[in-house]
Tab-separated table of C-alpha atoms and ligand atoms in Angstrom:
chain	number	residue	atom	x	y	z
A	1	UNK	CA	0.000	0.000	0.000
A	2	UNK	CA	1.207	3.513	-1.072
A	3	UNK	CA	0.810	6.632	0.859
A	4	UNK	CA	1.273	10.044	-0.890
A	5	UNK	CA	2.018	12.788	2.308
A	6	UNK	CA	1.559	16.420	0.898
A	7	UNK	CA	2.942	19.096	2.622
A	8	UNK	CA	1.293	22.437	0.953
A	9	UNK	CA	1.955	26.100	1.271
A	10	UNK	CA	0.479	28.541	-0.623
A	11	UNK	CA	3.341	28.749	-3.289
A	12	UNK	CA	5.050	25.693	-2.843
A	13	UNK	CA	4.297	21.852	-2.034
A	14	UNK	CA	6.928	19.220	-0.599
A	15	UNK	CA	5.420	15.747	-1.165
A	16	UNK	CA	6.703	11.984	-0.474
A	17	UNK	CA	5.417	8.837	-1.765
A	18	UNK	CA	5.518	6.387	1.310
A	19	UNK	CA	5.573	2.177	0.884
A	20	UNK	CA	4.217	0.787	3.304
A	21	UNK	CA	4.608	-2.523	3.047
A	22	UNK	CA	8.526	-1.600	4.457
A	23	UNK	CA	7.889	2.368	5.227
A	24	UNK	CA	10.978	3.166	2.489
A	25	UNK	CA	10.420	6.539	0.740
A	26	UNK	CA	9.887	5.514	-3.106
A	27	UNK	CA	10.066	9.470	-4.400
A	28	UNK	CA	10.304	12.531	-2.723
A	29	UNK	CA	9.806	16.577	-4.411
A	30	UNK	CA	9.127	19.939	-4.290
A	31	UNK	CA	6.702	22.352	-6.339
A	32	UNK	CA	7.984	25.932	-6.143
A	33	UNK	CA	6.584	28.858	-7.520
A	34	UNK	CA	3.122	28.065	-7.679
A	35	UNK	CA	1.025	31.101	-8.757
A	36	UNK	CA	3.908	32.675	-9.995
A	37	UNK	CA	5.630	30.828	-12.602
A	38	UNK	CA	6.536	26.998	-11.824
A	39	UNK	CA	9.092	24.620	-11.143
A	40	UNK	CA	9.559	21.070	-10.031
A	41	UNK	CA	12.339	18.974	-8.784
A	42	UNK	CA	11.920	15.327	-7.934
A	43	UNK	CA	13.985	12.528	-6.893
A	44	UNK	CA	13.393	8.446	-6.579
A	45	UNK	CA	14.837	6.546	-4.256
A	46	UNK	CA	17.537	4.987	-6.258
A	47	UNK	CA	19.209	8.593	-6.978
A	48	UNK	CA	16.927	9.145	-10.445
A	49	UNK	CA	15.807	12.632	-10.380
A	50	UNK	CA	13.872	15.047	-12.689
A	51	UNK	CA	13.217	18.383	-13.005
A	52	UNK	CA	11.593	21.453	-15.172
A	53	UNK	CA	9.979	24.452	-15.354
A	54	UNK	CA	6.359	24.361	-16.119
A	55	UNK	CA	3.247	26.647	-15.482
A	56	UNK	CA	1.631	26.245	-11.860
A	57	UNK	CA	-0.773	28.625	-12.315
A	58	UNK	CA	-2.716	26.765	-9.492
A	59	UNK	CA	-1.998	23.930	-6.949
A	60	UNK	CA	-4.013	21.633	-10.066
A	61	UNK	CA	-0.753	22.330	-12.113
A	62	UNK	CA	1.698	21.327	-9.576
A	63	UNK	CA	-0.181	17.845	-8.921
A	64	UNK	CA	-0.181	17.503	-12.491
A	65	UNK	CA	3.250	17.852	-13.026
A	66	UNK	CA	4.306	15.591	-10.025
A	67	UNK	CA	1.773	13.144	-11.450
A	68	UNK	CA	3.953	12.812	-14.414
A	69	UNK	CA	7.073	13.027	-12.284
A	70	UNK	CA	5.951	10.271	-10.822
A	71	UNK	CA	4.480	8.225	-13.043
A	72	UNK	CA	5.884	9.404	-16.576
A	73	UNK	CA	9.534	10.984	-16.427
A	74	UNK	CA	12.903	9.354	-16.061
A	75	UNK	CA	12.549	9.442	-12.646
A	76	UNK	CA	9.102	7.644	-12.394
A	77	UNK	CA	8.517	5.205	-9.264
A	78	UNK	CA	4.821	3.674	-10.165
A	79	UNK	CA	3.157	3.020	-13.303
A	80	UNK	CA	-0.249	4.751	-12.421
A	81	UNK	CA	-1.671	7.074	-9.094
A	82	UNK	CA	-4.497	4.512	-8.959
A	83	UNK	CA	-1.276	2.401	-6.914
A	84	UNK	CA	-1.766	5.059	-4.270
A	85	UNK	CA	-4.243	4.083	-1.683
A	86	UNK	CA	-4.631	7.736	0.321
A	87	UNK	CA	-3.376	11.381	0.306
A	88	UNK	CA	-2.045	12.235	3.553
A	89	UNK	CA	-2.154	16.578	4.151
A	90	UNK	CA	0.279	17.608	6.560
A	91	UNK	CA	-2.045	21.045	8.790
A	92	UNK	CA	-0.826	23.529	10.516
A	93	UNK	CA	-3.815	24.545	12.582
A	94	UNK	CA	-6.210	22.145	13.772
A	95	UNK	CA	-7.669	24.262	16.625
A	96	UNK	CA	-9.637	22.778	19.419
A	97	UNK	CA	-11.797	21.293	16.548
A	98	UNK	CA	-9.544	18.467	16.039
A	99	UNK	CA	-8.533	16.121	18.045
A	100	UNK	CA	-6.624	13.437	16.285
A	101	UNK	CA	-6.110	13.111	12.359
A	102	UNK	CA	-9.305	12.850	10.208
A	103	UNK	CA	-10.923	11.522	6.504
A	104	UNK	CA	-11.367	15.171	4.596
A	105	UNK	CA	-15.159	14.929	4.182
A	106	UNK	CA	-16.602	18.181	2.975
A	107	UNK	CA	-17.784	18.967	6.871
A	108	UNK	CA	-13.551	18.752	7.653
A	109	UNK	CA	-12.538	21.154	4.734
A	110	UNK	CA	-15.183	23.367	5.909
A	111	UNK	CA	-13.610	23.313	9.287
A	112	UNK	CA	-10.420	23.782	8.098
A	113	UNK	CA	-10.593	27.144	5.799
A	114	UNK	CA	-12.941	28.375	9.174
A	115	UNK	CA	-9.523	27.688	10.983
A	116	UNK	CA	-7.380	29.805	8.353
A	117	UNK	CA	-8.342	33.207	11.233
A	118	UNK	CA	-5.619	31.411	13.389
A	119	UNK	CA	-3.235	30.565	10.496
A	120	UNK	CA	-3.478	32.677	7.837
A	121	UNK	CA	-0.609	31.829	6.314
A	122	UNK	CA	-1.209	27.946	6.352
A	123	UNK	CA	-4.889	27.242	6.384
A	124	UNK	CA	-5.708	28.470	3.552
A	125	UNK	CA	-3.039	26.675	1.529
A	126	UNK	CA	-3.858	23.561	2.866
A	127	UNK	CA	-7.317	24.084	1.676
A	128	UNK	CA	-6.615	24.926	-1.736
A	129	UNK	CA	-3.817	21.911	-1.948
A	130	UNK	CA	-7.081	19.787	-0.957
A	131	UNK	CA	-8.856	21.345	-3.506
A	132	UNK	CA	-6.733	20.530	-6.267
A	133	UNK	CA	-6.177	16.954	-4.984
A	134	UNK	CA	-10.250	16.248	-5.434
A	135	UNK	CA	-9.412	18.236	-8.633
A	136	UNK	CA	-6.436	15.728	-9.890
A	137	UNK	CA	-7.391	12.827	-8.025
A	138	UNK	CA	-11.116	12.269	-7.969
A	139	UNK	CA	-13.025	12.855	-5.033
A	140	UNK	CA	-12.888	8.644	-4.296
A	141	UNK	CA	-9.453	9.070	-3.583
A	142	UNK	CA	-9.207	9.301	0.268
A	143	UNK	CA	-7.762	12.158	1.846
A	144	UNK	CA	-6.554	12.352	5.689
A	145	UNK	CA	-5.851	15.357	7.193
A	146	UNK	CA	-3.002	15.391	10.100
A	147	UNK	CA	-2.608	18.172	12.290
A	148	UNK	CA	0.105	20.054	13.665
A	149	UNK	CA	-1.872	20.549	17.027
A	150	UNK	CA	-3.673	17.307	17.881
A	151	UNK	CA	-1.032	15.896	19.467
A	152	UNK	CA	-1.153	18.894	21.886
A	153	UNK	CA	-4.575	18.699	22.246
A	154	UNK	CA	-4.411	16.878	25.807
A	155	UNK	CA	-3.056	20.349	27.667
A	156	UNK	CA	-4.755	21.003	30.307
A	157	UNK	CA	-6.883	24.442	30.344
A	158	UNK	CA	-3.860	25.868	32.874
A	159	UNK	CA	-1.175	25.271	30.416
A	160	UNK	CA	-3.337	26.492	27.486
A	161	UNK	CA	-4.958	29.342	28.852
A	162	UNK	CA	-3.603	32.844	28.403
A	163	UNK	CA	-4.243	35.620	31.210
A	164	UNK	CA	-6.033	37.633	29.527
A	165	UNK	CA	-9.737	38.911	29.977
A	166	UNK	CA	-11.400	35.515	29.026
A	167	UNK	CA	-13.813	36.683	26.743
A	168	UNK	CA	-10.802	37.074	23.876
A	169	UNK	CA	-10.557	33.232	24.775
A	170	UNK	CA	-14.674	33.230	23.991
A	171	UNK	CA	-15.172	35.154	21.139
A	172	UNK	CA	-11.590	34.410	19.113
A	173	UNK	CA	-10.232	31.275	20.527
A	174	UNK	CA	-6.956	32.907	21.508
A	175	UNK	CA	-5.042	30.579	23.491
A	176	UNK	CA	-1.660	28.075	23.462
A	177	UNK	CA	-2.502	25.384	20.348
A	178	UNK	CA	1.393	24.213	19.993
A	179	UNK	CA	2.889	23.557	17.033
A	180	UNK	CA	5.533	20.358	15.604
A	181	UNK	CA	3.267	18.400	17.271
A	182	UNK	CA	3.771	15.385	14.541
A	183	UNK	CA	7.484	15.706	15.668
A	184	UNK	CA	6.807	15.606	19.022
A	185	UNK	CA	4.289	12.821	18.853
A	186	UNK	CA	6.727	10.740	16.479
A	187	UNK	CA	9.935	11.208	18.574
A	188	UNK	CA	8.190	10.612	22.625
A	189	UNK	CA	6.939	7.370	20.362
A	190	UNK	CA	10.302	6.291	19.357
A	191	UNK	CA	11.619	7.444	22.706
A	192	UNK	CA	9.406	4.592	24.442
A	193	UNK	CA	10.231	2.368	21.749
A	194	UNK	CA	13.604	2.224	22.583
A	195	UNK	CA	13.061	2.077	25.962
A	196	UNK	CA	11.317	-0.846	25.166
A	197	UNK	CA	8.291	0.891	28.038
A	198	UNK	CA	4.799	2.036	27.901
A	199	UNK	CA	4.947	5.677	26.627
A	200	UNK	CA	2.218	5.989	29.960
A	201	UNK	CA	5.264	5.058	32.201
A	202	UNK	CA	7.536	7.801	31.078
A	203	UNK	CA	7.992	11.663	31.390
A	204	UNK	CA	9.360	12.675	28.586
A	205	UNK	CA	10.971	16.287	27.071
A	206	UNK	CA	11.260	16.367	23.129
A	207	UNK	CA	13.533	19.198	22.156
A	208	UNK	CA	12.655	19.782	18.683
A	209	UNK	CA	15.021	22.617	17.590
A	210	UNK	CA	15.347	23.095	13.501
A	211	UNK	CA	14.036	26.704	11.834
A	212	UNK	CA	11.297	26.834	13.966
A	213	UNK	CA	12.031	25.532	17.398
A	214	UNK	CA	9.663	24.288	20.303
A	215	UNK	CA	9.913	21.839	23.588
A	216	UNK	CA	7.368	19.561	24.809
A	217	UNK	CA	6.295	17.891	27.843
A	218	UNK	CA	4.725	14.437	27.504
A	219	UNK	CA	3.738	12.755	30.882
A	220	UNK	CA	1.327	9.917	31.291
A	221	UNK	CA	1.121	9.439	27.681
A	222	UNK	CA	0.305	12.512	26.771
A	223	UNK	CA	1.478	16.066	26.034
A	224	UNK	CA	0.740	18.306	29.096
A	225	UNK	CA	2.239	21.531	27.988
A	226	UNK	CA	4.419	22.755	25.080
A	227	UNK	CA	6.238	25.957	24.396
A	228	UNK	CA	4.898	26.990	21.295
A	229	UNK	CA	1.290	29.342	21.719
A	230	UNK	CA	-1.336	30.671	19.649
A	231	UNK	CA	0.981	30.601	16.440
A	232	UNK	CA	4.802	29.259	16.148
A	233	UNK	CA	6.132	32.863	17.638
A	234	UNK	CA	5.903	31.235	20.986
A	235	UNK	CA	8.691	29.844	23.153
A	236	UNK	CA	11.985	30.486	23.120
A	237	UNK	CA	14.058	32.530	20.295
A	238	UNK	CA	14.323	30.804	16.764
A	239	UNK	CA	16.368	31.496	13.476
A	240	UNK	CA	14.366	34.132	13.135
A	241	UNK	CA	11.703	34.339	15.383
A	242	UNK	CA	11.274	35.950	19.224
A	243	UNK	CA	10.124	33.326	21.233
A	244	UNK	CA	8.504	34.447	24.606
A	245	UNK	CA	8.802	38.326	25.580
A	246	UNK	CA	7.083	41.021	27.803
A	247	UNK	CA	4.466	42.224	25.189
A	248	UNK	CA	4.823	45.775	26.538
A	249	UNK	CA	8.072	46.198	24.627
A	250	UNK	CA	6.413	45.526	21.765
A	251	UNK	CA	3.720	48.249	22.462
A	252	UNK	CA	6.778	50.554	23.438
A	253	UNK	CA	8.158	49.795	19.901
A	254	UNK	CA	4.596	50.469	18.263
A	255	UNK	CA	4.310	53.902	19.661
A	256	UNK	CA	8.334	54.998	19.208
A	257	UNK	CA	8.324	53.725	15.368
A	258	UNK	CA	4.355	54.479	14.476
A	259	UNK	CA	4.548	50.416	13.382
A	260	UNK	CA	1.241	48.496	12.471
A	261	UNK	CA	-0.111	45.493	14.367
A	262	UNK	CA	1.673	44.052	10.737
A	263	UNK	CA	4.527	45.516	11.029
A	264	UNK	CA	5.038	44.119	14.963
A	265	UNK	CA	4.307	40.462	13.176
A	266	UNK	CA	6.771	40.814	10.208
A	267	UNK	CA	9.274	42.141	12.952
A	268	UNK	CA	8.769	38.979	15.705
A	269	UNK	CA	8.286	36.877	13.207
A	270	UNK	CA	11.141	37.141	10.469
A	271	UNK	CA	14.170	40.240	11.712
A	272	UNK	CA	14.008	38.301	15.119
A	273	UNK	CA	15.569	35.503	16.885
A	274	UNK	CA	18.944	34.583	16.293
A	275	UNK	CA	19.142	36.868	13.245
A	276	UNK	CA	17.926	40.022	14.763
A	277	UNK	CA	19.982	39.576	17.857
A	278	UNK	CA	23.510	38.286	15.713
A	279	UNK	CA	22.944	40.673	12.745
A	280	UNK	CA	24.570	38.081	10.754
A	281	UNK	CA	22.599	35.123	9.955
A	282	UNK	CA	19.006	32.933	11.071
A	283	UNK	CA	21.208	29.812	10.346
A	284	UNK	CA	22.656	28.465	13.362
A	285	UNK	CA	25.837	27.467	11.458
A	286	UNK	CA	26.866	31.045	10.219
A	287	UNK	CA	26.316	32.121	14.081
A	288	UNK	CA	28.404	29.534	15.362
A	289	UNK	CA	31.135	30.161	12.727
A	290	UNK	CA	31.219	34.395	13.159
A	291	UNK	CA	30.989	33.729	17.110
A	292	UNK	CA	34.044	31.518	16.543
A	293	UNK	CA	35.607	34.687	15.203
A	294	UNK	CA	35.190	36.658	17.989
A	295	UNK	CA	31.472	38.485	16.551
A	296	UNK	CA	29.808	39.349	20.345
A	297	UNK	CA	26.472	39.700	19.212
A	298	UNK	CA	27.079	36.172	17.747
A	299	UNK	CA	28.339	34.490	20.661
A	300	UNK	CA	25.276	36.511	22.560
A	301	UNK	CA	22.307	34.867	20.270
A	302	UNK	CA	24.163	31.614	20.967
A	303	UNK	CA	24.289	32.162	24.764
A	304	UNK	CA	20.633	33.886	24.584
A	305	UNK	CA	18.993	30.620	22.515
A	306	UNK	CA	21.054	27.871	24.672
A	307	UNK	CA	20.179	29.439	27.963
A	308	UNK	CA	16.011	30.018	27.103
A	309	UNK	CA	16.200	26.217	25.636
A	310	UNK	CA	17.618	25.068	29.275
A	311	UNK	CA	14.951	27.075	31.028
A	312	UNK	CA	12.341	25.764	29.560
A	313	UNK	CA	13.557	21.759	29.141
A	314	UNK	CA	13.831	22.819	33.792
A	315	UNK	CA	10.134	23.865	33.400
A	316	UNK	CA	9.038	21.141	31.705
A	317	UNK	CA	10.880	18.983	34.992
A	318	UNK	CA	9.204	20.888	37.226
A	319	UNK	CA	6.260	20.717	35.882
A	320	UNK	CA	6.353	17.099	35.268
A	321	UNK	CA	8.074	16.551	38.540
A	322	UNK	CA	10.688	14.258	36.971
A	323	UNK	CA	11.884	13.224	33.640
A	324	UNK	CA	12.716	9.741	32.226
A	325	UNK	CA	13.832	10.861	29.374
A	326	UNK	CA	15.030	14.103	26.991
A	327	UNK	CA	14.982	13.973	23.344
A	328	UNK	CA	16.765	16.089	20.783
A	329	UNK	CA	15.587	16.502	17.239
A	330	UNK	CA	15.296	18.871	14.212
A	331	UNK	CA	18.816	20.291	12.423
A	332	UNK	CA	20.008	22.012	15.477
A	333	UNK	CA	19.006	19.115	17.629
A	334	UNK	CA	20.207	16.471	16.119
A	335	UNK	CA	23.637	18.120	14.780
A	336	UNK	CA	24.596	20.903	17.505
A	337	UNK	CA	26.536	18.348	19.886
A	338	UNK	CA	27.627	21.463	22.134
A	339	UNK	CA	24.144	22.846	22.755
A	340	UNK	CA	22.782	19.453	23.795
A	341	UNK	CA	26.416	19.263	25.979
A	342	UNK	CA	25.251	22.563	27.549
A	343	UNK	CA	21.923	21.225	28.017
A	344	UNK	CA	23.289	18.419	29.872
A	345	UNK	CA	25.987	19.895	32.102
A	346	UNK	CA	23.019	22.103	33.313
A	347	UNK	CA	21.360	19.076	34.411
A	348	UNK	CA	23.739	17.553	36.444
A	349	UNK	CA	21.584	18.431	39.619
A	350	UNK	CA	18.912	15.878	38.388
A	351	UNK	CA	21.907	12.951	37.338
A	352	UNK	CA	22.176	13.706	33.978
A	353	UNK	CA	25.546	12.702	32.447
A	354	UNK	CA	26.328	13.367	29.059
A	355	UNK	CA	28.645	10.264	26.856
A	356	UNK	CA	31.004	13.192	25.508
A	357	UNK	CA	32.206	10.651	22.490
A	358	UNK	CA	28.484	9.192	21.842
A	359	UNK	CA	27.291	12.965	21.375
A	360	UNK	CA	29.744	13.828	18.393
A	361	UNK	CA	27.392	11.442	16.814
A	362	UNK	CA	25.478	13.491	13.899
A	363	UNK	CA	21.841	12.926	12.549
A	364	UNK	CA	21.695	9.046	13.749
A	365	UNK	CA	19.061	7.630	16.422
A	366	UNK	CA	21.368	7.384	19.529
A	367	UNK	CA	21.153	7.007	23.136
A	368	UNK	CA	23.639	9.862	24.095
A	369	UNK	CA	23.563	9.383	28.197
A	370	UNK	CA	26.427	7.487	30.059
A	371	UNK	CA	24.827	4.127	31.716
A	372	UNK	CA	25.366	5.767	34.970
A	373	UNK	CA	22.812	8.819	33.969
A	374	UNK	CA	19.731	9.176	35.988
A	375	UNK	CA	17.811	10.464	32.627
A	376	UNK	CA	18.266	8.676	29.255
A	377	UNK	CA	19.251	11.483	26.577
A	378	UNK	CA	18.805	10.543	22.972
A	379	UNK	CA	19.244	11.909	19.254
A	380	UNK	CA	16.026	10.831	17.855
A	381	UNK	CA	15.524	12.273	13.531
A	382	UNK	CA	12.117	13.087	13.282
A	383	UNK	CA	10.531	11.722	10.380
A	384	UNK	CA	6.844	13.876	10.346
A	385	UNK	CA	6.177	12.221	6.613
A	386	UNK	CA	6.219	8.880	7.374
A	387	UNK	CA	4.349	10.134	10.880
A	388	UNK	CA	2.137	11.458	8.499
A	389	UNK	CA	1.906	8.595	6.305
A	390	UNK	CA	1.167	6.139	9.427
A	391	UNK	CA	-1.775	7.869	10.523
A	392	UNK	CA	-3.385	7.857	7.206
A	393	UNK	CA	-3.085	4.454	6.607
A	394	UNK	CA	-4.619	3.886	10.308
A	395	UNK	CA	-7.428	6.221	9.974
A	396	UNK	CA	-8.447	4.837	6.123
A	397	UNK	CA	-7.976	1.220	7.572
A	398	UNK	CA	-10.419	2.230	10.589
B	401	LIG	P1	15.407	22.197	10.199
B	401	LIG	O1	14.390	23.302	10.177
B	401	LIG	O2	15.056	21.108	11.137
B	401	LIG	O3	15.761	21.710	8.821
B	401	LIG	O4	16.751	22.849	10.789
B	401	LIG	C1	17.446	23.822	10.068
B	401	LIG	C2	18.454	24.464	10.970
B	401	LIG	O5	19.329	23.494	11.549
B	401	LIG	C3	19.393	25.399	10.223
B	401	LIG	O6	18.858	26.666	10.088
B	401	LIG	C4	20.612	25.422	11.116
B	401	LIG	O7	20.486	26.509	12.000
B	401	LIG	C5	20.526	24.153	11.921
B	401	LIG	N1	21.690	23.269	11.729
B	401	LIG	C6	21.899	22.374	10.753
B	401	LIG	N2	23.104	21.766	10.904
B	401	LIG	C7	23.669	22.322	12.007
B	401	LIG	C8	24.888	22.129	12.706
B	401	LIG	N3	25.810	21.258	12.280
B	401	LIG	N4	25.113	22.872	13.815
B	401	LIG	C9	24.211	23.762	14.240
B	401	LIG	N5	23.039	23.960	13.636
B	401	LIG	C10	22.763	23.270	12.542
């Protein structure tokens, strides 16, 4: 059984086709451009790849053309998309409306677009990738939506809640939804796994630290709080986001500079974080290398990230009162050995103890804790596709 997982923004569209007889990625791609002009780039899983330039006027276009990427082009990997049992849509905001992953029924897609007033930049992408699968694909081809925010779904009303006046809670739904939570929900899975435990015994932290970054705490099973809020500005800083910060200076901006309510968003949400603060790049690797060099304001973004990642990983033990296990994830997590050393040594109170040699490890499921540790650390890749691709098959097979 094949699985096609469809990751859709409004100009652009990552997609894998998933086997599941052995979960092995047959083809994997990305439509850019969409709406604009049009290009796609595709690659099997023997190293065969295609590419070209071609009109995307709509999202129609760009299944079109990975239709014949797929089944047509040097690169193809099945004969015919009747071989693909289900389309599996990655969403960004699920709201307090869903749960767990869902069939797209016409009710759903309704839901979803209602949703787009709490991610206007995702929702409405999603919707019109949807659209133009019915479009390509016949409406008897199943579609599964899978949301970013089910998994966090379980917080408690004190961990979601905002203190604000309540009615904004009321009338707009403004409150913590969480974000990654297919990342987090994959890697607390694998964590247990390799404990070889139920994921009910364990407290668990999943660190999952790439371009957007945001930490989770998973206790009886479940995810009890996560740093992430009512969009993916939450937390702690981020390539290029703010993370967490006394609103007033924001309102103190506002006023000094005459900026918009847009202009406050475009600021937090793309001149922040590690770029705003460094001046020299959102990419943790350019930071690292200019700090290296003796750039303060590098070596301060560094310090400023590290330290707000520790603080809230200590949260999530307090809150939790414990933790079994910590897991790292995402390109920072899973290749920044010194950050997760930092993370460690700062532990030490609790019995953490770091395998120095087993952390130089990069991008590779690893236990990274000596046997001595009181708290298992581990690398864990996320894999949100196949994550994707595994719910699908379980809710068409229900
Ligand atoms: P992701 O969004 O998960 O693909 O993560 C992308 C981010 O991972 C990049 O922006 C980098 O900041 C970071 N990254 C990748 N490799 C390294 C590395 N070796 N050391 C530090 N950060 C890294």
């Amino acid at each position: 059984m094949k699985i096609f997982v469809v990751n859709a923004g409004s100009s652009s569209l990552k997609y894998q086709l998933i086997d599941m007889e052995n979960e092995q990625v047959l083809c994997k791609g990305l439509c850019e451009r969409i709406g604009v002009t049009g290009a796609i780039s595709h690659k099997a899983a023997d190293g065969r790849t295609y590419s070209a330039e071609t009109a995307m006027p709509t999202h129609s276009e760009a299944f079109e053309a990975v239709v014949y990427a797929m089944t047509k082009s040097d690169a193809k990997v099945i004969d015919s998309f009747d071989e693909v049992s289900a389309i599996g849509h990655r969403i960004v905001q699920g709201g307090s409306i869903f749960k767990g992953s869902c069939l797209i029924t016409p009710k759903a897609l309704q839901d979803i677009d209602d949703l787009g007033a709490l991610a206007p930049l995702h929702n409405p992408a999603h919707v019109l990738a949807i659209k133009a699968c019915i479009k390509t694909f016949g409406e008897e081809k199943p579609q599964v939506a899978v949301f970013d925010t089910s998994f966090h779904q379980t917080m408690p009303s004190k961990a979601y809640m905002f203190a604000l006046p309540y009615k904004y809670y009321e009338q707009y739904g403004v409150r913590k939804y969480g974000a990654h939570g297919t990342s987090h929900w994959f890697v607390s899975d694998r964590v247990a796994a390799i404990e070889g435990k139920d994921k009910k015994d364990l407290k668990i932290i999943t660190c999952h630290l790439g371009n957007g970054c945001s930490i989770t705490a998973i206790k009886d099973g479940v995810c009890i709080d996560t740093s992430m809020g009512f969009t993916p500005l939450d937390g702690f800083m981020m390539g290029t986001r703010t993370g967490t910060l006394d609103p007033s200076a924001l309102t103190f901006i506002a006023e000094k500079e005459n900026l918009s309510p847009a202009d406050i968003n475009r600021i937090c949400n793309k001149e922040s974080g590690v770029l705003g603060v460094s001046g020299v790049s959102n990419d943790n690797r350019d930071v690292a290398a200019a700090a290296e060099k003796g750039n303060e304001r590098a070596q301060l973004a560094i310090d400023m990230q590290r330290y707000q990642i520790l603080k809230f990983v200590g949260s999530y033990i307090a809150a939790m009162n414990g933790v079994d296990a910590i897991a790292f994830t995402g390109g920072i997590g899973e290749n920044d050995a010194e950050l997760r050393e930092y993370v460690c040594e700062n532990l030490a109170y609790i019995g953490a103890e770091m395998d120095k040699e087993k952390n130089k490890v990069r991008g590779e499921e690893i236990k990274i804790s000596t046997d001595n540790s009181k708290v298992n650390i581990y690398i864990i890749p996320t894999n949100e596709e196949l994550a994707i691709a595994r719910d699908t098959l379980a809710i068409i097979s229900e």
